[in-house]
Coordinates of C-alpha atoms and ligand atoms in Angstrom, one line a residue:
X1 CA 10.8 18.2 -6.2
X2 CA 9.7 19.8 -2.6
X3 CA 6.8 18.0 -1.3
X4 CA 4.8 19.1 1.5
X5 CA 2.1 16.4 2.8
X6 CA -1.1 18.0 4.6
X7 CA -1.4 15.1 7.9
X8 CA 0.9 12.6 9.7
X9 CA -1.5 10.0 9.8
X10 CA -1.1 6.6 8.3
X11 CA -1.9 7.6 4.8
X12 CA 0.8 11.1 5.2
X13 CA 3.4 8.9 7.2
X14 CA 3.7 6.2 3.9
X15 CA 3.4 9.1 1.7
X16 CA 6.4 10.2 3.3
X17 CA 8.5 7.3 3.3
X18 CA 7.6 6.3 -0.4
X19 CA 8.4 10.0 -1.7
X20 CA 11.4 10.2 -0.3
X21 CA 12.6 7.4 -1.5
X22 CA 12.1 8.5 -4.5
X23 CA 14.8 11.4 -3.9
X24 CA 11.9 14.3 -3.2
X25 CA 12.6 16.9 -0.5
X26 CA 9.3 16.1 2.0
X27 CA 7.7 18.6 4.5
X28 CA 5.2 16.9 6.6
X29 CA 2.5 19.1 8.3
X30 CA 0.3 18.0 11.0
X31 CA -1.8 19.6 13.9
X32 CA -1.1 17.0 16.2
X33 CA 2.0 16.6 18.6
X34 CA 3.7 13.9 17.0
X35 CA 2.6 10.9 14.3
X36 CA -1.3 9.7 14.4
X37 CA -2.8 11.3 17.2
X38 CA -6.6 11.0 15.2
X39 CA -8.1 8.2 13.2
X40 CA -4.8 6.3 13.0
X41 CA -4.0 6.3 16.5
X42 CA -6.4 3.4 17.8
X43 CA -8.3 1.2 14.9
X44 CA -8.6 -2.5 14.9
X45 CA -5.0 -3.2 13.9
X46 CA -6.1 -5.2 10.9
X47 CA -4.2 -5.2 7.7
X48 CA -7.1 -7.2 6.2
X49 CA -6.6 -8.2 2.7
X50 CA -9.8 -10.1 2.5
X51 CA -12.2 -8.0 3.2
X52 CA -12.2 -5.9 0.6
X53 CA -16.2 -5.5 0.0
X54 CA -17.3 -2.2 0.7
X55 CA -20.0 -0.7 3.1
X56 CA -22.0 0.6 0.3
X57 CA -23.4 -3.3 -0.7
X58 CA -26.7 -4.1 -1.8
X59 CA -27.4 -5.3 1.8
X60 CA -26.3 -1.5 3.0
X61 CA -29.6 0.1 3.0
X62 CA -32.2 -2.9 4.4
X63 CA -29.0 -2.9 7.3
X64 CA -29.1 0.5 7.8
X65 CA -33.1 0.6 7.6
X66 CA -33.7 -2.6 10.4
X67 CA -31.3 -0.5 12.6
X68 CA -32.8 2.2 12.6
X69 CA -32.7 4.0 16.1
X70 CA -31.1 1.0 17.7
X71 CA -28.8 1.7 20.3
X72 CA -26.9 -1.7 18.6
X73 CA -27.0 -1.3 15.8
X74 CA -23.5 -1.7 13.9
X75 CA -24.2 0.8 11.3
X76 CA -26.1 4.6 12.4
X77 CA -26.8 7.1 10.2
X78 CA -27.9 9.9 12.7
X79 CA -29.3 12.5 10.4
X80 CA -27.4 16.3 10.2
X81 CA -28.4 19.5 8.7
X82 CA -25.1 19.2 6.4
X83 CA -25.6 19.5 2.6
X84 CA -22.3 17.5 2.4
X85 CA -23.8 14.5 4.6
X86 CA -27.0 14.4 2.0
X87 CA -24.8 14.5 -1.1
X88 CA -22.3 11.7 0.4
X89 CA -25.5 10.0 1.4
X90 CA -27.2 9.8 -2.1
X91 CA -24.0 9.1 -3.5
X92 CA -23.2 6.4 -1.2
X93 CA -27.1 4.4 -2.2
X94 CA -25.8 4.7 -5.7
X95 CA -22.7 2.3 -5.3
X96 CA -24.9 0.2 -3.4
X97 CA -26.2 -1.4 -7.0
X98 CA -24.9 -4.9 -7.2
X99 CA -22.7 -3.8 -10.6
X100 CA -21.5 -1.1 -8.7
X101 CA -20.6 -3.0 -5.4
X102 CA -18.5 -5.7 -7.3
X103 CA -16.3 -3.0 -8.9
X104 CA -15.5 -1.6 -6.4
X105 CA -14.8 -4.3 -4.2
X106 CA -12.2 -5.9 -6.5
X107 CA -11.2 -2.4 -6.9
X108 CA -10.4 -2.6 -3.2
X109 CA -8.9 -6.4 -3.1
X110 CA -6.0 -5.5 -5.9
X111 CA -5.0 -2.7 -4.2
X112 CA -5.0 -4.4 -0.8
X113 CA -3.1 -7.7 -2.2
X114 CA -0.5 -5.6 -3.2
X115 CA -0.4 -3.4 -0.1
X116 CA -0.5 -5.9 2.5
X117 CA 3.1 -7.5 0.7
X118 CA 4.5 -3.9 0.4
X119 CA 3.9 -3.3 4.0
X120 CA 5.5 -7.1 4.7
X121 CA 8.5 -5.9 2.3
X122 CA 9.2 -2.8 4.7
X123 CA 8.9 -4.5 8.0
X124 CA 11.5 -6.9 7.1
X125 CA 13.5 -3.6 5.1
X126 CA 13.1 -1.3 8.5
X127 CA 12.8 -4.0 11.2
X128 CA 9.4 -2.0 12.0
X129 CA 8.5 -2.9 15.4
X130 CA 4.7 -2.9 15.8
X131 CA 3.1 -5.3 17.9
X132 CA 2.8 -7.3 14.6
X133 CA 1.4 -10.9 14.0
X134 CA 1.5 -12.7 11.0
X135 CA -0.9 -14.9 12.3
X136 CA -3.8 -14.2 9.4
X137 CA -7.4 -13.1 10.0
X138 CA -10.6 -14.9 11.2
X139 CA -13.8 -14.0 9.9
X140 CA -17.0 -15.2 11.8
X141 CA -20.2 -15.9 10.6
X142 CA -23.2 -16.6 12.8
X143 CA -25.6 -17.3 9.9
X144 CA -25.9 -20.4 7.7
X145 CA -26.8 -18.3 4.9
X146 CA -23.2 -16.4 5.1
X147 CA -21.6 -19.3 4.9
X148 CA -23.6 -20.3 2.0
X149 CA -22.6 -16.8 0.6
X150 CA -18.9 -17.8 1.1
X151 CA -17.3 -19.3 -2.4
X152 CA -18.5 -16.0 -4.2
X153 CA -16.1 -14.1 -1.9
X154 CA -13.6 -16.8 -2.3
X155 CA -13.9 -16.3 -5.6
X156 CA -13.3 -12.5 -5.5
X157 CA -10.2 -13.0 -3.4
X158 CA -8.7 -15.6 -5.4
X159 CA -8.8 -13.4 -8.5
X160 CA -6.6 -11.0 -6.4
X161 CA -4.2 -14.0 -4.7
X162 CA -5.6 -13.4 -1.4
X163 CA -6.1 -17.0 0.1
X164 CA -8.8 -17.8 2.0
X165 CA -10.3 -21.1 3.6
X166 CA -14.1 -22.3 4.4
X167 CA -14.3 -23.1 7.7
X168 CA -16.4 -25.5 10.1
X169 CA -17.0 -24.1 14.0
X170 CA -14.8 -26.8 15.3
X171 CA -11.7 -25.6 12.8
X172 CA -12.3 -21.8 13.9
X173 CA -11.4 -23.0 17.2
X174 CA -8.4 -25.0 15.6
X175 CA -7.0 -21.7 14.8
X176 CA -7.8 -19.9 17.2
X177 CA -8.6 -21.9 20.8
X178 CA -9.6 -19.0 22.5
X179 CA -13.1 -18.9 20.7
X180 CA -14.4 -22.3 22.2
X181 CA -17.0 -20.2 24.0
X182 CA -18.3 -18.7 20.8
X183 CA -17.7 -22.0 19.1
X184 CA -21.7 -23.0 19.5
X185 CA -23.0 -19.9 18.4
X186 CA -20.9 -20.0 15.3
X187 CA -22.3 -21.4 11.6
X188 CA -18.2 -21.1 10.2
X189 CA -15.7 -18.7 9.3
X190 CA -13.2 -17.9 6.9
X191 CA -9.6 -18.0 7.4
X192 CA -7.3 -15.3 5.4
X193 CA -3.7 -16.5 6.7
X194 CA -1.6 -14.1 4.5
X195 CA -3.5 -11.3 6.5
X196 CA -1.7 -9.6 9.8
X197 CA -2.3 -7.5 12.4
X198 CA -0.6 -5.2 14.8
X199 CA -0.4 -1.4 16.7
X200 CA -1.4 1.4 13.4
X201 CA -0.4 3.5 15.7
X202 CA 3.1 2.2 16.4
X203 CA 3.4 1.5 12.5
X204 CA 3.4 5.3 11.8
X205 CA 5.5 6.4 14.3
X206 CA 8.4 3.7 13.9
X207 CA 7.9 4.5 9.7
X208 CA 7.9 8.4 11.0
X209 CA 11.4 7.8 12.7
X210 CA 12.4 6.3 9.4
X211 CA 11.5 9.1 7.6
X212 CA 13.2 11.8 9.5
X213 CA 16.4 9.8 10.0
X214 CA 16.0 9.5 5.9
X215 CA 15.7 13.5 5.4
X216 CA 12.1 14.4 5.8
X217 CA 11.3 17.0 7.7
X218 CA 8.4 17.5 10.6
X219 CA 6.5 20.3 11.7
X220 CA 4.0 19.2 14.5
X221 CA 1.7 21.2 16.4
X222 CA 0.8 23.7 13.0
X223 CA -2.8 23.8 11.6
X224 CA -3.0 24.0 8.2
X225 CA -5.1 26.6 7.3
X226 CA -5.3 26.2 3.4
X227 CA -4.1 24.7 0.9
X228 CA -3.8 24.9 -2.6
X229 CA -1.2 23.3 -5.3
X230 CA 1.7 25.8 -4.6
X231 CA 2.1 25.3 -0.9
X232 CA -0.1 25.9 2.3
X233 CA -0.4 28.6 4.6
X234 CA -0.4 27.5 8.7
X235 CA -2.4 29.4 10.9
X236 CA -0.3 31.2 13.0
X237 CA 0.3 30.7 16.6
X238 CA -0.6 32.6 19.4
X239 CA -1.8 35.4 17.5
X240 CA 1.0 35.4 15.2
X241 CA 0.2 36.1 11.5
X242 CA -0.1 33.2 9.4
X243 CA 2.4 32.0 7.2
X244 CA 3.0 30.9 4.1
X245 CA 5.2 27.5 3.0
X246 CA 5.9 26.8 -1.0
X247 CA 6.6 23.3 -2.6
X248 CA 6.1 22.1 -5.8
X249 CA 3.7 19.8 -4.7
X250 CA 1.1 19.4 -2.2
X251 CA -0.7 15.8 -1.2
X252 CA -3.9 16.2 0.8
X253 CA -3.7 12.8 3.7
X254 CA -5.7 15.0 6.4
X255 CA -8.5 12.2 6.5
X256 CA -11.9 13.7 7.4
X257 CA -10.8 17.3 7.6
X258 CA -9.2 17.4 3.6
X259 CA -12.8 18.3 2.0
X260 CA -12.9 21.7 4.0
X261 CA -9.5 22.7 2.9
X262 CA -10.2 22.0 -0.5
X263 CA -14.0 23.6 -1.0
X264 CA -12.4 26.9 -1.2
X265 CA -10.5 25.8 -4.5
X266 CA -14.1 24.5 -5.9
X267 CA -13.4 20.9 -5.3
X268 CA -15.8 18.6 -3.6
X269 CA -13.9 15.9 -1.9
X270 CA -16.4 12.8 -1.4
X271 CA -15.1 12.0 1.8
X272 CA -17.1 12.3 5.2
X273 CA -16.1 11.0 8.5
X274 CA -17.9 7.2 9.7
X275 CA -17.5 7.3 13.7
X276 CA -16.0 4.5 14.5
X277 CA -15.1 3.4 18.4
X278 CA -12.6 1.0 19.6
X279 CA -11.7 -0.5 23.2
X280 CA -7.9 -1.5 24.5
X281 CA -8.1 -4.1 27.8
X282 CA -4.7 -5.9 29.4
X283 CA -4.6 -9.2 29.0
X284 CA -5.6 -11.1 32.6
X285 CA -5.2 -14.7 31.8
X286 CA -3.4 -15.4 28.2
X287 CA -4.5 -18.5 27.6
X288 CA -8.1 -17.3 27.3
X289 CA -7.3 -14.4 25.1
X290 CA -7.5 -14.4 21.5
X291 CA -3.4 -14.3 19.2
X292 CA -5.2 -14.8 16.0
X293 CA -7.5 -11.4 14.7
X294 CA -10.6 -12.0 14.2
X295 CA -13.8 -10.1 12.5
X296 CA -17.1 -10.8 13.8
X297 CA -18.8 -10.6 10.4
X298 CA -22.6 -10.4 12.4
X299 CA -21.8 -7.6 14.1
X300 CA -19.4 -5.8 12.5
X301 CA -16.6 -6.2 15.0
X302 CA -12.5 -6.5 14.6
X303 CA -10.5 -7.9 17.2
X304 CA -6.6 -8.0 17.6
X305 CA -4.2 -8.9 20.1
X306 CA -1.9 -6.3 20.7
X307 CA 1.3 -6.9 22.8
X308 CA -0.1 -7.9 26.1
X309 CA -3.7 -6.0 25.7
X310 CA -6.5 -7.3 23.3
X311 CA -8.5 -4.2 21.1
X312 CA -11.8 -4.7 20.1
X313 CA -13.2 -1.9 17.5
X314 CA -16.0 -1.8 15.3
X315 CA -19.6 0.7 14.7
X316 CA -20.0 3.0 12.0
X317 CA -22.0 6.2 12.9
X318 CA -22.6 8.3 10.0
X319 CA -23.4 11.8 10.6
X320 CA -21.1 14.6 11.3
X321 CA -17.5 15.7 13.0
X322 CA -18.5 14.8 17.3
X323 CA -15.2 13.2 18.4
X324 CA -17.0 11.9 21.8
X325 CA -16.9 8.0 22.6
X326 CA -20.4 7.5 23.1
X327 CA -20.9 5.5 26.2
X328 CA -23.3 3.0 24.9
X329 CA -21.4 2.2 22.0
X330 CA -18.1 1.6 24.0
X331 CA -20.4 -0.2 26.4
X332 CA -21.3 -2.6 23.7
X333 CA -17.5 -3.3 22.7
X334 CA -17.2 -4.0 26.6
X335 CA -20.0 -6.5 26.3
X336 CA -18.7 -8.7 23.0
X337 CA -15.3 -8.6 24.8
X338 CA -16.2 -10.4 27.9
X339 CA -18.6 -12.3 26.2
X340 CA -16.6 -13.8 24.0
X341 CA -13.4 -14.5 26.0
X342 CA -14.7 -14.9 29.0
X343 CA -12.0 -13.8 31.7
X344 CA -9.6 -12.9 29.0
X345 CA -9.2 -9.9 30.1
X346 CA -9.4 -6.5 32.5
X347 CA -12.4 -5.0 30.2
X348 CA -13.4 -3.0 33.2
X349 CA -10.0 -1.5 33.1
X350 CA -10.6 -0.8 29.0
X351 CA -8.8 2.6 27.7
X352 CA -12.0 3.3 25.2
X353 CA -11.1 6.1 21.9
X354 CA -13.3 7.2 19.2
X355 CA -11.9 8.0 15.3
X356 CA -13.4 9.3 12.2
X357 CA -13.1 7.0 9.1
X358 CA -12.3 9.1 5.9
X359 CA -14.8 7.3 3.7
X360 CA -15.9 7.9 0.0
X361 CA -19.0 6.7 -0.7
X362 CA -17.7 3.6 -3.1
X363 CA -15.1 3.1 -0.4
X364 CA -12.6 3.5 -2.9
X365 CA -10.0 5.7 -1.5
X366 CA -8.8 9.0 -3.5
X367 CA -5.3 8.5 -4.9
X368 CA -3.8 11.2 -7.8
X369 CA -3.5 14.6 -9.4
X370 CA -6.3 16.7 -8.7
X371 CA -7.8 19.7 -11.4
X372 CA -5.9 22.1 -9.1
X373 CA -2.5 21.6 -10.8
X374 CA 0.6 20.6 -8.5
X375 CA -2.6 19.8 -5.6
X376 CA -2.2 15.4 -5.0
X377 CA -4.7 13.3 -3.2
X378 CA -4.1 10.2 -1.3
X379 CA -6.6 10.2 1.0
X380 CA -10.6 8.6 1.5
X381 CA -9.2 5.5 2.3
X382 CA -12.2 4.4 5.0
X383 CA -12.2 1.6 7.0
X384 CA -9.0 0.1 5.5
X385 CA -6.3 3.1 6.1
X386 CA -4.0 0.8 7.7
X387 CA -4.4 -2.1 5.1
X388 CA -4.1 0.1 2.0
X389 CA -1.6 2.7 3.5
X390 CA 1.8 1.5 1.7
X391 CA 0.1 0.5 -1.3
X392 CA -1.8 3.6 -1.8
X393 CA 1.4 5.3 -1.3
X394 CA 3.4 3.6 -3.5
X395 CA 0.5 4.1 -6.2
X396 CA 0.7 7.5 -5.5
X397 CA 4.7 8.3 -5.7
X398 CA 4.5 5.8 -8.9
X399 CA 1.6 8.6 -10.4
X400 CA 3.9 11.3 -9.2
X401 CA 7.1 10.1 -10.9
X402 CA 5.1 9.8 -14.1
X403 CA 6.0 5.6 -13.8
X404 CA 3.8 2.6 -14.5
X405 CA 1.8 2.1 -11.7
X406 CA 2.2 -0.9 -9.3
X407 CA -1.7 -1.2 -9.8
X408 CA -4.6 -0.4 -12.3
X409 CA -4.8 3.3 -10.8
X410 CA -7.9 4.3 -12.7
X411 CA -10.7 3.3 -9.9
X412 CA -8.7 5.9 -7.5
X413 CA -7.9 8.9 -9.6
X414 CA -9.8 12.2 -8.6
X415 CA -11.9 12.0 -11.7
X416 CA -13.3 8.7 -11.1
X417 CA -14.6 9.9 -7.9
X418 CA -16.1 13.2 -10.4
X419 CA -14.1 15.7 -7.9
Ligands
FAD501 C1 -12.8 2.2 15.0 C2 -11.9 2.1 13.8 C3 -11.3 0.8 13.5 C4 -10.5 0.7 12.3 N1 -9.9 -0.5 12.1 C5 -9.1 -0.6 11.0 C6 -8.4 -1.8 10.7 O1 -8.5 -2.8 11.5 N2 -7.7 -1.9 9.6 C7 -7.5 -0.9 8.7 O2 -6.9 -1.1 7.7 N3 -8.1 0.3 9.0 C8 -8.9 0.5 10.1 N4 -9.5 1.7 10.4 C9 -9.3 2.8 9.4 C10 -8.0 3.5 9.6 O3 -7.7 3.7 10.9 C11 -8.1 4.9 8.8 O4 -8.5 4.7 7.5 C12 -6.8 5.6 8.8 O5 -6.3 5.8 10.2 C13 -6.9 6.9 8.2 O6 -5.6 7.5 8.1 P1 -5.4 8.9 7.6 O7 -3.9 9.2 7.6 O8 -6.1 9.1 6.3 O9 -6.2 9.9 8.6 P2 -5.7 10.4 10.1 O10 -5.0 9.3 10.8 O11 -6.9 11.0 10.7 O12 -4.6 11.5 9.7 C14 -5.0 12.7 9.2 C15 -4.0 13.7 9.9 O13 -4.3 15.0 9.4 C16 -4.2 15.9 10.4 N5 -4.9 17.1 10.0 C17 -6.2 17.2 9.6 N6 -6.6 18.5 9.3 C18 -5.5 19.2 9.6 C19 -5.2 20.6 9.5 N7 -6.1 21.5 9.1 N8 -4.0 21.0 9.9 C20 -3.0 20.2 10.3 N9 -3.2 18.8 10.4 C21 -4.4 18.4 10.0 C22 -4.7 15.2 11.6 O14 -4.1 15.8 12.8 C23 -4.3 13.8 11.4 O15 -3.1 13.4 12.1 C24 -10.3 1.9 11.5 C25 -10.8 3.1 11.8 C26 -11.6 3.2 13.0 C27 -12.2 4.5 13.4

């Protein structure tokens, strides 16, 4: 079959790879000059099994409400005159309900237990080289009552083999000795040491190589102008006409942008763009800088140590398409950077970079055959893309081969998320 994949980002790169290994002929088509240039190119670098729970929780709107018009605030809705905001909106209270929430989130977990082990399959298959650590993930708490909170997420990661450990203040700095400033500030954490980290962006491009040294094809630099299930047609360049490209098959991965390219076929795509910011500082003294990645639970913050430079990323601002890294929110990464490892680092020498999460509103990404017939999803996949981007794509070459799915597929087909 002749596939053409709408984005080179995380999600279209492991499309790629997965679809041609199972013998299609792959197009990929992507605006940018090479692999993730947009949401993939600088996240938090966590491929984070255990935290699977999504943003819409039953905490979600008291957070969003004792935020309100806070500079700080970890989570922003910054109200827009778009219909497609308000209907995401409303959608996104209504998998807030606690029923709806724990669904969801296991949901989530299965498909990230699996993904996290296929991504560990084809580093060791390819030799990827990615900055990666298999070092496991540190979640930190700051409030008693999150600790307290902790043996029903245990239990929630258990049911999906993702192992976890309770831990005291003086064991987070066990695992990771660079947090003894922290330390007293700390009520405990929870250690996920099948988790990893490393560079998203050099994960696509390495698995990019792969695919083109494997047969699939590249064409950089073209802006898809629509789409539909018989091919797309590219805007043409420099006043050119546009032009047309059949396949058999098309798969929508072009992360915040996919809902406008697919209103014109009368489908409504729940995925809208959650700003998210992220900073990249060189290491200045290693011993003081963090190897293990860690997730300030309080305020919503990922950290990863990256080669010789430590990224800190983290906010959600909900409300529209600005691309701009809003000073005060970088300033804030800044802040947590150099207070938490003291001298760790050049923060002042920081590269900061803004990206639009594709989220749905459960957080459940969008994986399957849409109404449009020969028109694939796999796409909507939030603030997990990296964690969930070979599983989703294995999921989604499984669905297109017509086999039995590596996982229950039914929270992630179109029709689940009524598009
Ligand atoms: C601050 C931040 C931190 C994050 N941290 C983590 C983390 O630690 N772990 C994790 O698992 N996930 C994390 N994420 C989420 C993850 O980065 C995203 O889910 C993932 O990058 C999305 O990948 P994608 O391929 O769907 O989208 P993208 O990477 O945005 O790719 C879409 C591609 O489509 C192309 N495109 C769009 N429209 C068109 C068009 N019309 N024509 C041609 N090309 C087009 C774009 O150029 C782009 O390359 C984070 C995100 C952010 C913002």
């Amino acid at each position: 079959m002749q596939v053409i994949i709408a984005g080179a980002g995380l999600s279209g790169v492991a499309s790629a790879w997965f679809l041609r290994q199972a013998g299609h002929e792959v197009l990929v088509i992507d605006r940018g000059e090479q692999a993730a240039t947009e949401t993939s190119y600088a996240n938090g670098g966590q491929i984070s099994a255990s935290h699977p729970e999504p943003w819409s929780s039953p905490a979600a709107p008291r957070i969003l409400l004792r935020w309100l018009g806070s500079a700080d605030a970890p989570m922003r809705f910054q109200p827009q005159a778009d219909p497609a905001l308000w209907r995401w909106g409303l959608r996104f209270l209504r998998e807030c309900a606690p029923a709806r929430f724990a669904a969801n989130a296991h949901a989530i977990a299965a498909l990230a237990a699996f993904s996290r082990s296929t991504i560990a399959a084809l580093r060791a298959q390819l030799h990827l080289d990615y900055e990666a650590r298999q070092a496991g993930i540190l979640h930190l708490f700051a409030r008693p009552a999150e600790i307290a909170a902790l043996p029903e997420k245990q239990r929630l990661l258990a049911a999906h083999g993702i192992d976890s450990e309770c831990c005291t203040p003086a064991r987070c700095v066990q695992i990771e000795p660079a947090l003894s400033t922290l330390a007293p500030h700390l009520a405990g954490g929870l250690y996920a040491p099948q988790d990893e980290s490393g560079n998203a962006r050099l994960f696509a491009r390495a698995l990019a190589a792969h695919c083109q040294q494997a047969g699939v094809r590249f064409h950089f630099q073209r802006t898809i102008a629509a789409v539909d299930g018989r091919g797309v047609t590219l805007a043409g360049k420099d006043g050119a006409p546009n032009e047309r490209l059949s396949a058999d098959a098309v798969v929508l991965c072009a992360g915040s942008f996919g809902a406008a390219l697919v209103r014109p076929l009368g489908l409504r795509l729940p995925v809208y763009p959650v700003k998210g910011f992220s900073i990249t500082a060189p290491v200045r003294e290693a011993s003081l800088a963090p190897t293990v990645s860690l997730t300030d639970e309080s305020r919503r913050i990922v950290c990863s140590r990256l080669g010789n430079t430590v990224r800190v990323a983290g906010m959600a601002d909900i409300g529209g398409f600005d691309r701009t890294p809003h000073p005060a929110r970088i300033a804030l990464l800044r802040r947590w950077l150099e207070q938490t490892f003291p001298g760790a680092t050049y923060s002042a020498e920081a590269e900061a970079w803004c990206g639009l999460r594709p989220v749905t509103p459960s957080n459940r990404p969008v994986i399957g055959a849409s109404r449009v017939p020969g028109l694939w999803f796999n796409t909507g996949h939030g603030a997990l893309g990296f964690t969930l981007s070979c599983g989703a794509a294995r999921l989604l070459t499984a669905l297109m081969q017509g086999e039995t799915p590596p996982v229950d597929p039914r929270p992630f087909l179109p029709a689940s998320h009524h598009v």
